[in-house]
CSV table of C-alpha atoms and ligand atoms in Angstrom, one decimal:
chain,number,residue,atom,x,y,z
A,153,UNK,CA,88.2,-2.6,75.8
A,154,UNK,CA,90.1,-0.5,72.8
A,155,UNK,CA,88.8,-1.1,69.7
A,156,UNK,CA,89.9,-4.0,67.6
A,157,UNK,CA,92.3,-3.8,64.7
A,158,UNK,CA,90.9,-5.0,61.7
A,159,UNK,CA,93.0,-6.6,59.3
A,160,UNK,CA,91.1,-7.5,55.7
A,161,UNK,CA,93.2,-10.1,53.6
A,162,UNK,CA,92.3,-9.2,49.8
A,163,UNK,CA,92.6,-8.7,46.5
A,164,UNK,CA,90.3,-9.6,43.5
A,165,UNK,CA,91.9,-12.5,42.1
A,166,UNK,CA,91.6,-16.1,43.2
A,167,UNK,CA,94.6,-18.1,43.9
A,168,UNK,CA,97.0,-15.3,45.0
A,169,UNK,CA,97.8,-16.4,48.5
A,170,UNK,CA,94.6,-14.5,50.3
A,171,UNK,CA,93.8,-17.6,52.8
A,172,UNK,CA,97.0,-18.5,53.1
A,173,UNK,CA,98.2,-14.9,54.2
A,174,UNK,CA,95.3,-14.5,56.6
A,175,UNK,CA,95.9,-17.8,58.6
A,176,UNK,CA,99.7,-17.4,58.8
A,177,UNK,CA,98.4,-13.7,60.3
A,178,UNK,CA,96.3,-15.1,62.4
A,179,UNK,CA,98.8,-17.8,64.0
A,180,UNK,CA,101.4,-15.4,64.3
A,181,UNK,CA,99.3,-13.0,66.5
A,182,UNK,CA,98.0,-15.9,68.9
A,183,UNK,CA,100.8,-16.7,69.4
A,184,UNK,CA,102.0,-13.0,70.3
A,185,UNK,CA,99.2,-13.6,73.3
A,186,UNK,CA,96.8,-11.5,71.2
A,187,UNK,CA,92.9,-12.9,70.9
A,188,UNK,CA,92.3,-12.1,67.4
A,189,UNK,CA,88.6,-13.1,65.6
A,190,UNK,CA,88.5,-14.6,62.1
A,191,UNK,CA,85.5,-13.8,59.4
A,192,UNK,CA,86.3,-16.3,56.6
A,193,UNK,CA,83.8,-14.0,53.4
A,194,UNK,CA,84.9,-16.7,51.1
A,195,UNK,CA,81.8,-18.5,51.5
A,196,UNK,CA,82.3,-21.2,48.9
A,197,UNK,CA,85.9,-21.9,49.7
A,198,UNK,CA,85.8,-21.5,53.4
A,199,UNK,CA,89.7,-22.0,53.0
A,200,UNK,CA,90.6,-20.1,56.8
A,201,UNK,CA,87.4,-21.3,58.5
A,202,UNK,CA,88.2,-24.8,56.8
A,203,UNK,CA,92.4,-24.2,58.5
A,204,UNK,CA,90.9,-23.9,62.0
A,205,UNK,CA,88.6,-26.7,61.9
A,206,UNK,CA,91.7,-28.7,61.1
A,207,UNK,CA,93.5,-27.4,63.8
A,208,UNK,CA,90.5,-28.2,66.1
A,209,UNK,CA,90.5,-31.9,65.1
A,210,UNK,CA,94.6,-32.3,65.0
A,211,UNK,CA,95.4,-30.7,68.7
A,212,UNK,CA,92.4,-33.0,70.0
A,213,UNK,CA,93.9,-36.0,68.2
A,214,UNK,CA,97.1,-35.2,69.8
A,215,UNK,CA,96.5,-33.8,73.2
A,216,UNK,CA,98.0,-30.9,72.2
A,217,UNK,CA,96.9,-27.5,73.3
A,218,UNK,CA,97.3,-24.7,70.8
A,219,UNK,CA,95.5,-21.1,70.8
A,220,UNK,CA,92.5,-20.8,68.6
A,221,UNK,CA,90.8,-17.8,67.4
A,222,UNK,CA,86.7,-16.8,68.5
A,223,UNK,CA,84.9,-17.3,65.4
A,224,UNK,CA,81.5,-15.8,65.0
A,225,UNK,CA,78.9,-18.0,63.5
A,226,UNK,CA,77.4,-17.1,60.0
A,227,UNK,CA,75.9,-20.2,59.4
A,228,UNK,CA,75.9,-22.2,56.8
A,229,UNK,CA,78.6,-20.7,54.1
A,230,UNK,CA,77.1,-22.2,50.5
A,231,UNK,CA,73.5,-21.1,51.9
A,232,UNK,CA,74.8,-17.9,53.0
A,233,UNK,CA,76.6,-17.6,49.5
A,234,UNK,CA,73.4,-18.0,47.5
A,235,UNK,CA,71.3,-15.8,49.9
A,236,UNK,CA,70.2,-12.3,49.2
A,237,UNK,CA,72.6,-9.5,50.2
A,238,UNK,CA,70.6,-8.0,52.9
A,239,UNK,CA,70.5,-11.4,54.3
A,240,UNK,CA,74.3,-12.1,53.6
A,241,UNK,CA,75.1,-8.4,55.7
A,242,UNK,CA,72.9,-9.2,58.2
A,243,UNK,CA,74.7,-12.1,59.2
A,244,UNK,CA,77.9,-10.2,58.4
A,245,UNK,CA,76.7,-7.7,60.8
A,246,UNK,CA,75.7,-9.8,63.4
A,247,UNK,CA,79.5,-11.8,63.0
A,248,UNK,CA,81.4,-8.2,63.0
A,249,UNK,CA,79.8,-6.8,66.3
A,250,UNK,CA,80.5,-10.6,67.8
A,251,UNK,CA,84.0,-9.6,66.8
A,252,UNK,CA,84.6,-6.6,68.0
A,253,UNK,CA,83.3,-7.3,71.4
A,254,UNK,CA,85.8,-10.2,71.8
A,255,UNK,CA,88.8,-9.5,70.3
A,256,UNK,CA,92.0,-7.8,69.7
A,257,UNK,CA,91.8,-8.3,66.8
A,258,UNK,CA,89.6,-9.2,64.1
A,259,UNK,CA,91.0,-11.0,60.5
A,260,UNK,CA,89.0,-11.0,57.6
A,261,UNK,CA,89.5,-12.8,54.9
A,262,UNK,CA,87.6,-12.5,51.2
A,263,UNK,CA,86.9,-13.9,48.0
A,264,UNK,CA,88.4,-12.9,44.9
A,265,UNK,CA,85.9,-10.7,42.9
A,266,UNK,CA,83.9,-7.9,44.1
A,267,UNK,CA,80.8,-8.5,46.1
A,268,UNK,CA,78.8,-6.4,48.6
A,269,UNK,CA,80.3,-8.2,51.9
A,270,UNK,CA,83.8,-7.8,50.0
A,271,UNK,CA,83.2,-4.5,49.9
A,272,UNK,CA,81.9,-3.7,53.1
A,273,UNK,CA,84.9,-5.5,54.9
A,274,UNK,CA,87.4,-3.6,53.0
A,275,UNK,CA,85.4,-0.2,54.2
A,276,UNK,CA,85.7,-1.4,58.0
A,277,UNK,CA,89.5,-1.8,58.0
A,278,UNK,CA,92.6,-0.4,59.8
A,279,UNK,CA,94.7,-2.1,57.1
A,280,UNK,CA,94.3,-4.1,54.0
A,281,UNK,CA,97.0,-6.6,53.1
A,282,UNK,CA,96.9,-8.0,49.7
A,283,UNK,CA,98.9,-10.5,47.9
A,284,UNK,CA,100.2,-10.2,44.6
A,285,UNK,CA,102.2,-12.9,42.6
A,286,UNK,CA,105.7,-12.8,41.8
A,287,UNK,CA,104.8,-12.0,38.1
A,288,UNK,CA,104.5,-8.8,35.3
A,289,UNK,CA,101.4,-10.9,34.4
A,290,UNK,CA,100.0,-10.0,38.1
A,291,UNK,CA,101.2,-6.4,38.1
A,292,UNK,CA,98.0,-4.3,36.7
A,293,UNK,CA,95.9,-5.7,39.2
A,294,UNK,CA,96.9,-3.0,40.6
A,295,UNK,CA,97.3,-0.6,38.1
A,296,UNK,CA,97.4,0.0,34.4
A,297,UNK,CA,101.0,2.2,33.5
A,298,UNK,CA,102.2,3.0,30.9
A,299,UNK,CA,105.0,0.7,29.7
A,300,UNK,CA,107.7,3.5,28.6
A,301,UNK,CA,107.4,6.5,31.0
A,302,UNK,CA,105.1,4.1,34.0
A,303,UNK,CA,102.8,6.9,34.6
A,304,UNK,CA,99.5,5.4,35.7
A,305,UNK,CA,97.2,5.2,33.2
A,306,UNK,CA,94.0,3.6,35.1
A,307,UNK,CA,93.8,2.5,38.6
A,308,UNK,CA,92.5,-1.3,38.8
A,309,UNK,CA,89.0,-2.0,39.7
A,310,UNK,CA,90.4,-3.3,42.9
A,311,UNK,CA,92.6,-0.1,43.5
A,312,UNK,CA,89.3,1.6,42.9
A,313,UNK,CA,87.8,0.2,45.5
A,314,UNK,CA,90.2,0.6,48.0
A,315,UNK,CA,89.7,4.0,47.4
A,316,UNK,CA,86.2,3.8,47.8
A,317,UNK,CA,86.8,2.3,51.6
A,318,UNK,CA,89.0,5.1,52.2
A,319,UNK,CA,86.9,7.6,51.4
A,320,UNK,CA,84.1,5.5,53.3
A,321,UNK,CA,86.2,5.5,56.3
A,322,UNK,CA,87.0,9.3,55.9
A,323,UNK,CA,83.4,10.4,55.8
A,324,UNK,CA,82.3,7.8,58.5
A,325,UNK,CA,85.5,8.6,61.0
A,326,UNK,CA,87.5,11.8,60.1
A,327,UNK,CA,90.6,11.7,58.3
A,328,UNK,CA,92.6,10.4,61.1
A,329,UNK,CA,91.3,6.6,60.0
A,330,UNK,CA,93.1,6.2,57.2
A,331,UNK,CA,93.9,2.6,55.9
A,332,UNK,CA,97.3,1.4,56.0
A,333,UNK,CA,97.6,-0.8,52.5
A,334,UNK,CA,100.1,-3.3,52.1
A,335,UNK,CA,101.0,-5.6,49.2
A,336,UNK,CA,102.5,-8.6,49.8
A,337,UNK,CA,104.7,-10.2,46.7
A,338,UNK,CA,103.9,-14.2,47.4
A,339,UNK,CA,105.5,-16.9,46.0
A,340,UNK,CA,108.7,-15.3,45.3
A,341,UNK,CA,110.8,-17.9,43.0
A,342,UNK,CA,114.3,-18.7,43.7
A,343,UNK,CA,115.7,-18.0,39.9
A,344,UNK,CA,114.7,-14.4,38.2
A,345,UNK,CA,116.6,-12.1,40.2
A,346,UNK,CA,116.7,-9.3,37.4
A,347,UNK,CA,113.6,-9.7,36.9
A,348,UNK,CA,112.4,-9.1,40.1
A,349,UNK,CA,114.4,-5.8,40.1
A,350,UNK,CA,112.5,-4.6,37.4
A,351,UNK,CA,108.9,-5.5,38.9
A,352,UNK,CA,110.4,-3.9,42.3
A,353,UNK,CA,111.3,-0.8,41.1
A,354,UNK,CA,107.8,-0.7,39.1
A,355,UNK,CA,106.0,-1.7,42.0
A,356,UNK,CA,107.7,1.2,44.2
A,357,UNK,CA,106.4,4.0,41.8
A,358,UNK,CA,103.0,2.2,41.4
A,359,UNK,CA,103.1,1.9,45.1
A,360,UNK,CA,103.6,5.8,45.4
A,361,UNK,CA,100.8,6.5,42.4
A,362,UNK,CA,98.2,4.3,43.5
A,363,UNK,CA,98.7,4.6,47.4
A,364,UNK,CA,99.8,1.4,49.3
A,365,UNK,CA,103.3,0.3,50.4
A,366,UNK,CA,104.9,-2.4,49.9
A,367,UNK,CA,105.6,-5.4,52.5
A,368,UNK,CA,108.2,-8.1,52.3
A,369,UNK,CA,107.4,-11.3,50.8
A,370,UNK,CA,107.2,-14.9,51.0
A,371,UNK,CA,109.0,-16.8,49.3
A,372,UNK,CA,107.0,-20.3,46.8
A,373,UNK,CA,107.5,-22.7,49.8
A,374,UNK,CA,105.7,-26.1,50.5
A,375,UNK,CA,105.7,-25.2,53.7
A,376,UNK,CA,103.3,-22.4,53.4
A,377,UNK,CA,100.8,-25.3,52.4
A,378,UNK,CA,101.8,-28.8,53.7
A,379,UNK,CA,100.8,-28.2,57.4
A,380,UNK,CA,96.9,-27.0,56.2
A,381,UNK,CA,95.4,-30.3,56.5
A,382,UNK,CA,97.1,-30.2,60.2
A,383,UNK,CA,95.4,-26.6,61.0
A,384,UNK,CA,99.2,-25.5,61.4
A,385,UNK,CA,101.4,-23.3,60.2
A,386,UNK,CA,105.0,-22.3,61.0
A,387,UNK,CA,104.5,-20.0,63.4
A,388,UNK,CA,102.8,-23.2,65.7
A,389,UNK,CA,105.9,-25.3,65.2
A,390,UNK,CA,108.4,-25.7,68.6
A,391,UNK,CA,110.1,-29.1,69.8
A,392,UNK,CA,106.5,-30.4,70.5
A,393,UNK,CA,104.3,-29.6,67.9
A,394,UNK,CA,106.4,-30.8,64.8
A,395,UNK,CA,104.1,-32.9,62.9
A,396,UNK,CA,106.7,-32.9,59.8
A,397,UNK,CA,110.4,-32.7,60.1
A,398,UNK,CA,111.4,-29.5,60.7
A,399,UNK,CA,114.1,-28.4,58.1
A,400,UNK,CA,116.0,-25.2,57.3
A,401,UNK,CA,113.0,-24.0,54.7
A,402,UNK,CA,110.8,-24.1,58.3
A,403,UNK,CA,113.5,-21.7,60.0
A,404,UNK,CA,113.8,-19.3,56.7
A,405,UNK,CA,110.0,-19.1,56.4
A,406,UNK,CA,109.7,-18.3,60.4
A,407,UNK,CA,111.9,-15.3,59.3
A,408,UNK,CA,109.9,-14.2,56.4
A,409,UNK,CA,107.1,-14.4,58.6
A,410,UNK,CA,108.2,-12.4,61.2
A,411,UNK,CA,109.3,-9.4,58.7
A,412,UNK,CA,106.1,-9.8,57.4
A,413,UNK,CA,104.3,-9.1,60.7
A,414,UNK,CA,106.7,-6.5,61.7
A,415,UNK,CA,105.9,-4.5,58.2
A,416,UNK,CA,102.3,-4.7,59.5
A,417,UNK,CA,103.5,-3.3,62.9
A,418,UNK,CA,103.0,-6.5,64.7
A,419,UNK,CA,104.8,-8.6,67.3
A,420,UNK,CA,106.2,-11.9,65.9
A,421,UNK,CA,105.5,-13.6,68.8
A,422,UNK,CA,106.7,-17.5,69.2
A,423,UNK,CA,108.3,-16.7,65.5
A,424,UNK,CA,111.0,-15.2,67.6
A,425,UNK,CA,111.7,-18.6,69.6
A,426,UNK,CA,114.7,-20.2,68.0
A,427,UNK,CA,114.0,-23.9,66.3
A,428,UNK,CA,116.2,-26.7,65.5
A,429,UNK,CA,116.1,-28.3,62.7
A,430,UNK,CA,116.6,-31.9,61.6
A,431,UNK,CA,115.5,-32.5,65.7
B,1214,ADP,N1,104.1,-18.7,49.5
B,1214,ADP,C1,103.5,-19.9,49.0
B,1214,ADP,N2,104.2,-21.0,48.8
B,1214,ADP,C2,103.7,-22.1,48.4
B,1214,ADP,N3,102.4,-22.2,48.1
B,1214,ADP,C3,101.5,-21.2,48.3
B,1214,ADP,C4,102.1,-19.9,48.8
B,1214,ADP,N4,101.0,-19.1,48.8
B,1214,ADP,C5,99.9,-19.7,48.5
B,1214,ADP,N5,100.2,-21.0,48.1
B,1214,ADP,C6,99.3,-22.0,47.6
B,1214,ADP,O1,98.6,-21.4,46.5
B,1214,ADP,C7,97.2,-21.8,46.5
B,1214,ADP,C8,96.3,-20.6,46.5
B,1214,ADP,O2,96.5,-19.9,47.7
B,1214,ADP,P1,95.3,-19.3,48.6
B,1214,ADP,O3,95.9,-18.8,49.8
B,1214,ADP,O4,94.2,-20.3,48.7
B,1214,ADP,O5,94.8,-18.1,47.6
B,1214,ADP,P2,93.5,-17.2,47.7
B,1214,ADP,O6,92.9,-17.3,49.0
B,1214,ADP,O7,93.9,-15.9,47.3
B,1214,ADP,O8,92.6,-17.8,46.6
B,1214,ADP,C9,97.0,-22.8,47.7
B,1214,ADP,O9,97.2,-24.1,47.2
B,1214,ADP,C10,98.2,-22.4,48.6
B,1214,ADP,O10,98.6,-23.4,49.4
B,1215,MG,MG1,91.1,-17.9,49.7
């Protein structure tokens, strides 16, 4: 078997649609037929590993049959957290070798702030997708520029680690392994059009300065978070599985979901089926 793809969900601020990214991902490609292997790093949070449980628990309570990801075990997550890092990456190690003799893929998601297991994921991957709000207050997380002429004055601490896993992945694979980074504007509001232009064309030249490119992005939705405590998302949705009534915000998110996994070169799977709403 080829290799696995590893796809690491991060960015060093809680709260800026990490989880919520990664298990839409994840969905998306099981339902594209692919088997894909989730490492949730959050260890106190547990916010993807805490998704599939959920969807465990919901398709047995309704005789439903929906594709799961392989989940390698690390144990206990809040004793894992407060263990020390040689134990933490041993266990890490242990779940990423699991991975990558089972899957397709492999989807890691992390915690906001920098540790060692953060950093090690981000070194391991084909492509880093990170989420960024819709916001001017959210813009130098990735980089510090200058207000008048937007040269980049500092690179953030998380651009600088990015780096760092690229240059990791250079030394450790040749140059041909480069990272494909994509940002992901979330929670897009409805109203502040012209200010969006503003933080798009800013975001283009950062994008250029500090290395990624940018993705297209979801919109603020309830939908994004109403079907969590259902292990479901969007992309599981068809005229059986509809646990809420499917509206026309279901059938726009569908679509921003499968630009989103085209951007990352990805098939959009069952986001492609057509589904009616109001049925
Ligand atoms: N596009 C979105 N629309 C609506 N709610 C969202 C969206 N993205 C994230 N959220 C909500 O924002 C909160 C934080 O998202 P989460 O994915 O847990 O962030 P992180 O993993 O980066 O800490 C959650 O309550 C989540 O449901
Ligand atoms: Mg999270």
């Amino acid at each position: 078997m080829a290799d696995p793809t590893v796809i690491v969900v991060g960015n060093e601020k809680g709260g800026a649609g990490k989880s919520t990214l990664a298990i839409h991902i994840v969905c998306g490609l099981l339902h594209a037929g692919k088997s894909v292997a989730i490492i949730d790093l959050d260890l106190r949070q547990r916010s993807m590993a805490k998704f599939f449980a959920n969807r465990a628990a919901w398709t047995a309570g309704n005789g439903q049959v929906l594709p799961m990801p392989v989940e390698p075990d690390m144990g206990d997550g809040k004793a894992l957290a407060k263990a020390d890092e040689t134990e933490q990456m041993a266990r890490f190690d242990a779940a990423f070798a699991e991975a990558r003799a089972s899957a397709d893929f492999i989807l890691i998601d992390t915690p906001g702030g920098d540790t060692l297991l953060s950093r090690t994921a981000h070194g391991l991957a084909d492509q880093i997708v990170t989420p960024m709000n819709d916001s001017f207050v959210d813009f130098d997380l990735l980089g510090q520029v200058d207000p008048v002429t937007l040269e980049l004055l500092k690179p953030s601490i998380y651009s600088e680690s990015v780096w760092e896993a690229r240059k990791h992945r250079a030394i450790t694979e040749g140059r041909s392994a480069a990272i494909d980074w994509i940002v992901v504007t979330n929670r897009l509001a409805v109203a502040a059009a012209r200010n969006r232009q503003r933080l798009e064309e800013r975001m283009e030249k950062l994008a250029r300065r500090v290395g990624f490119r940018m993705g297209p992005g979801l919109r603020d939705r309830v939908i994004y978070r109403e079907l969590f405590p259902f292990g479901l998302t969007v992309a599981d949705l068809s005229n059986d599985v509809r646990p809420v009534a499917v509206s026309l915000a279901h059938v726009a998110a569908r679509q921003e979901l499968r630009n989103l996994m085209q951007a990352l070169g990805l098939d959009g799977g069952s986001l492609n089926a057509p589904l009616d709403a109001a049925a």
